[in-house]
Amino acid sequence: MVRFKRMKPLIGVIAGEIQNKHIPWYPIAYGQPHTYTDAIVSAGGLPVIIPLTTDEQAIKDIYTKLDGLMFAGGTDINPKLYGEKPRRGNMKISDMRDDVELLLLSLALKDQKPVLGICRGMQVINVACGGTLYQDIARDVPHGQGHRGANEVKDLGHIAHVLRIAPESKLAAMLSSATIKANANHHQAVKTLASKLRATAWSEDGMIEALELPGKAFVCGVQCHPEALEATIEPLWQKLFAAFVAAAQTR
């Protein structure tokens, strides 16, 4: 009897737009920091960067090959998607990235394909499900503390918060812990949580730092950047990536 070794799960990581500041006229690149793909490889998955394109069928064809989707960090989501006008201070907006991510997320939720959202990715999940965002924490949440900590010290490994985790949540079960150390590099955050989602972690100032979609599907979002912590600074985050890749493998 011939036995076939099961392939590692293929995890799609949606690209961001990268402008070459030294050669401004050069075409925009599509990519993500290596820490995202490193975390997937360490957890036993095979990462692939999904480029941005207006060709909807091409995105759908790529999607069919994937076992899971990671929505990574990046620039701001267009506020029109949650019923607001952009304010001064918004970071660069990419309508094409918004369109690609919303299409992929809608397909994944329909098929119950595992989804992990990081930073902007968590915000995409909330907006796609009907929630809203604080467009600028410094302006909208005066009591907010430390959410741009990494940017201030120029170190993504800088610990900004100790998160409190909801005891009965999937995140608590994955991490086997009621608290976890987290970094922070975001000027936006969840304002109104979508009704179908559940908040699962909070920073000391009460900001929502993690969410999930109740039910059987693996849909989890975290506001911090665990991919920059899980190797040595806060190894507990390795369990999140391991659970995500395992869910993709099972599927």
mmCIF file of N, CA, C and O in Angstrom, residues 4 11 14 46 76 83 89-90 101 113 131 133 136 147 150 169 177 209 217 229 244 246 248 251:
data_model
loop_
_atom_site.group_PDB
_atom_site.id
_atom_site.type_symbol
_atom_site.label_atom_id
_atom_site.label_comp_id
_atom_site.label_asym_id
_atom_site.label_seq_id
_atom_site.Cartn_x
_atom_site.Cartn_y
_atom_site.Cartn_z
ATOM 1 N N PHE A 4 0.747 8.374 1.187
ATOM 2 C CA PHE A 4 1.141 9.707 0.773
ATOM 3 C C PHE A 4 1.255 10.608 1.998
ATOM 4 O O PHE A 4 0.354 10.632 2.832
ATOM 5 N N ILE A 11 -1.038 28.799 3.608
ATOM 6 C CA ILE A 11 -1.626 29.968 4.258
ATOM 7 C C ILE A 11 -1.393 31.209 3.400
ATOM 8 O O ILE A 11 -0.251 31.589 3.135
ATOM 9 N N ILE A 14 -2.211 38.323 2.808
ATOM 10 C CA ILE A 14 -2.533 39.368 1.843
ATOM 11 C C ILE A 14 -1.468 40.459 1.880
ATOM 12 O O ILE A 14 -1.074 40.937 2.943
ATOM 13 N N LEU A 46 2.786 26.686 5.251
ATOM 14 C CA LEU A 46 3.478 27.167 4.067
ATOM 15 C C LEU A 46 2.863 28.505 3.658
ATOM 16 O O LEU A 46 1.746 28.541 3.144
ATOM 17 N N ASP A 76 -4.511 52.360 6.924
ATOM 18 C CA ASP A 76 -5.887 52.460 7.413
ATOM 19 C C ASP A 76 -6.915 51.936 6.406
ATOM 20 O O ASP A 76 -6.739 52.058 5.191
ATOM 21 N N GLY A 83 -19.087 53.835 7.366
ATOM 22 C CA GLY A 83 -20.025 54.951 7.410
ATOM 23 C C GLY A 83 -19.490 56.267 7.890
ATOM 24 O O GLY A 83 -20.260 57.123 8.353
ATOM 25 N N GLY A 89 -5.072 63.171 9.343
ATOM 26 C CA GLY A 89 -4.262 62.290 10.177
ATOM 27 C C GLY A 89 -4.384 60.832 9.795
ATOM 28 O O GLY A 89 -3.615 59.994 10.285
ATOM 29 N N ASN A 90 -5.340 60.503 8.902
ATOM 30 C CA ASN A 90 -5.421 59.125 8.426
ATOM 31 C C ASN A 90 -4.155 58.772 7.657
ATOM 32 O O ASN A 90 -3.605 59.594 6.921
ATOM 33 N N GLU A 101 -9.201 42.323 0.387
ATOM 34 C CA GLU A 101 -9.355 41.688 1.701
ATOM 35 C C GLU A 101 -10.820 41.411 2.029
ATOM 36 O O GLU A 101 -11.148 40.358 2.597
ATOM 37 N N LYS A 113 -13.306 28.804 6.370
ATOM 38 C CA LYS A 113 -11.865 28.603 6.214
ATOM 39 C C LYS A 113 -11.170 29.413 7.311
ATOM 40 O O LYS A 113 -11.536 30.554 7.568
ATOM 41 N N GLY A 131 -18.890 46.343 12.201
ATOM 42 C CA GLY A 131 -18.406 47.181 13.294
ATOM 43 C C GLY A 131 -17.772 48.468 12.799
ATOM 44 O O GLY A 131 -17.647 48.705 11.597
ATOM 45 N N LEU A 133 -14.611 51.760 13.748
ATOM 46 C CA LEU A 133 -13.283 51.968 14.307
ATOM 47 C C LEU A 133 -13.125 53.383 14.857
ATOM 48 O O LEU A 133 -13.770 54.322 14.375
ATOM 49 N N ASP A 136 -8.671 57.708 15.115
ATOM 50 C CA ASP A 136 -7.404 58.101 15.712
ATOM 51 C C ASP A 136 -7.546 58.043 17.230
ATOM 52 O O ASP A 136 -8.290 58.830 17.822
ATOM 53 N N HIS A 147 -0.569 52.822 22.827
ATOM 54 C CA HIS A 147 -0.917 52.085 21.611
ATOM 55 C C HIS A 147 -0.002 52.370 20.427
ATOM 56 O O HIS A 147 -0.078 51.687 19.404
ATOM 57 N N ALA A 150 5.503 50.975 20.123
ATOM 58 C CA ALA A 150 6.593 50.478 19.283
ATOM 59 C C ALA A 150 7.142 51.580 18.394
ATOM 60 O O ALA A 150 8.366 51.690 18.193
ATOM 61 N N SER A 169 -12.994 32.175 26.393
ATOM 62 C CA SER A 169 -12.777 32.432 24.964
ATOM 63 C C SER A 169 -11.900 31.366 24.316
ATOM 64 O O SER A 169 -11.179 30.617 24.988
ATOM 65 N N SER A 177 -3.911 30.626 29.195
ATOM 66 C CA SER A 177 -3.509 31.710 30.086
ATOM 67 C C SER A 177 -4.605 32.764 30.155
ATOM 68 O O SER A 177 -5.384 32.929 29.209
ATOM 69 N N GLU A 209 -8.545 44.327 22.406
ATOM 70 C CA GLU A 209 -7.274 43.900 21.837
ATOM 71 C C GLU A 209 -7.354 42.556 21.113
ATOM 72 O O GLU A 209 -6.378 42.129 20.486
ATOM 73 N N ALA A 217 -15.957 27.733 13.390
ATOM 74 C CA ALA A 217 -14.895 28.256 12.530
ATOM 75 C C ALA A 217 -13.788 28.928 13.338
ATOM 76 O O ALA A 217 -14.048 29.509 14.393
ATOM 77 N N LEU A 229 6.797 38.845 18.392
ATOM 78 C CA LEU A 229 7.044 38.506 19.794
ATOM 79 C C LEU A 229 7.211 37.014 20.039
ATOM 80 O O LEU A 229 7.860 36.612 20.998
ATOM 81 N N PHE A 244 -3.771 28.176 14.730
ATOM 82 C CA PHE A 244 -4.233 28.636 13.416
ATOM 83 C C PHE A 244 -3.811 27.670 12.312
ATOM 84 O O PHE A 244 -4.616 27.237 11.499
ATOM 85 N N ALA A 246 -2.861 24.589 12.675
ATOM 86 C CA ALA A 246 -3.490 23.285 12.917
ATOM 87 C C ALA A 246 -4.919 23.265 12.386
ATOM 88 O O ALA A 246 -5.382 22.261 11.820
ATOM 89 N N ALA A 248 -6.025 25.030 9.893
ATOM 90 C CA ALA A 248 -5.905 24.960 8.434
ATOM 91 C C ALA A 248 -5.525 23.561 7.980
ATOM 92 O O ALA A 248 -6.007 23.061 6.955
ATOM 93 N N ARG A 251 -8.588 21.275 8.201
ATOM 94 C CA ARG A 251 -9.541 21.528 7.138
ATOM 95 C C ARG A 251 -9.067 20.914 5.816
ATOM 96 O O ARG A 251 -9.862 20.408 5.052
#
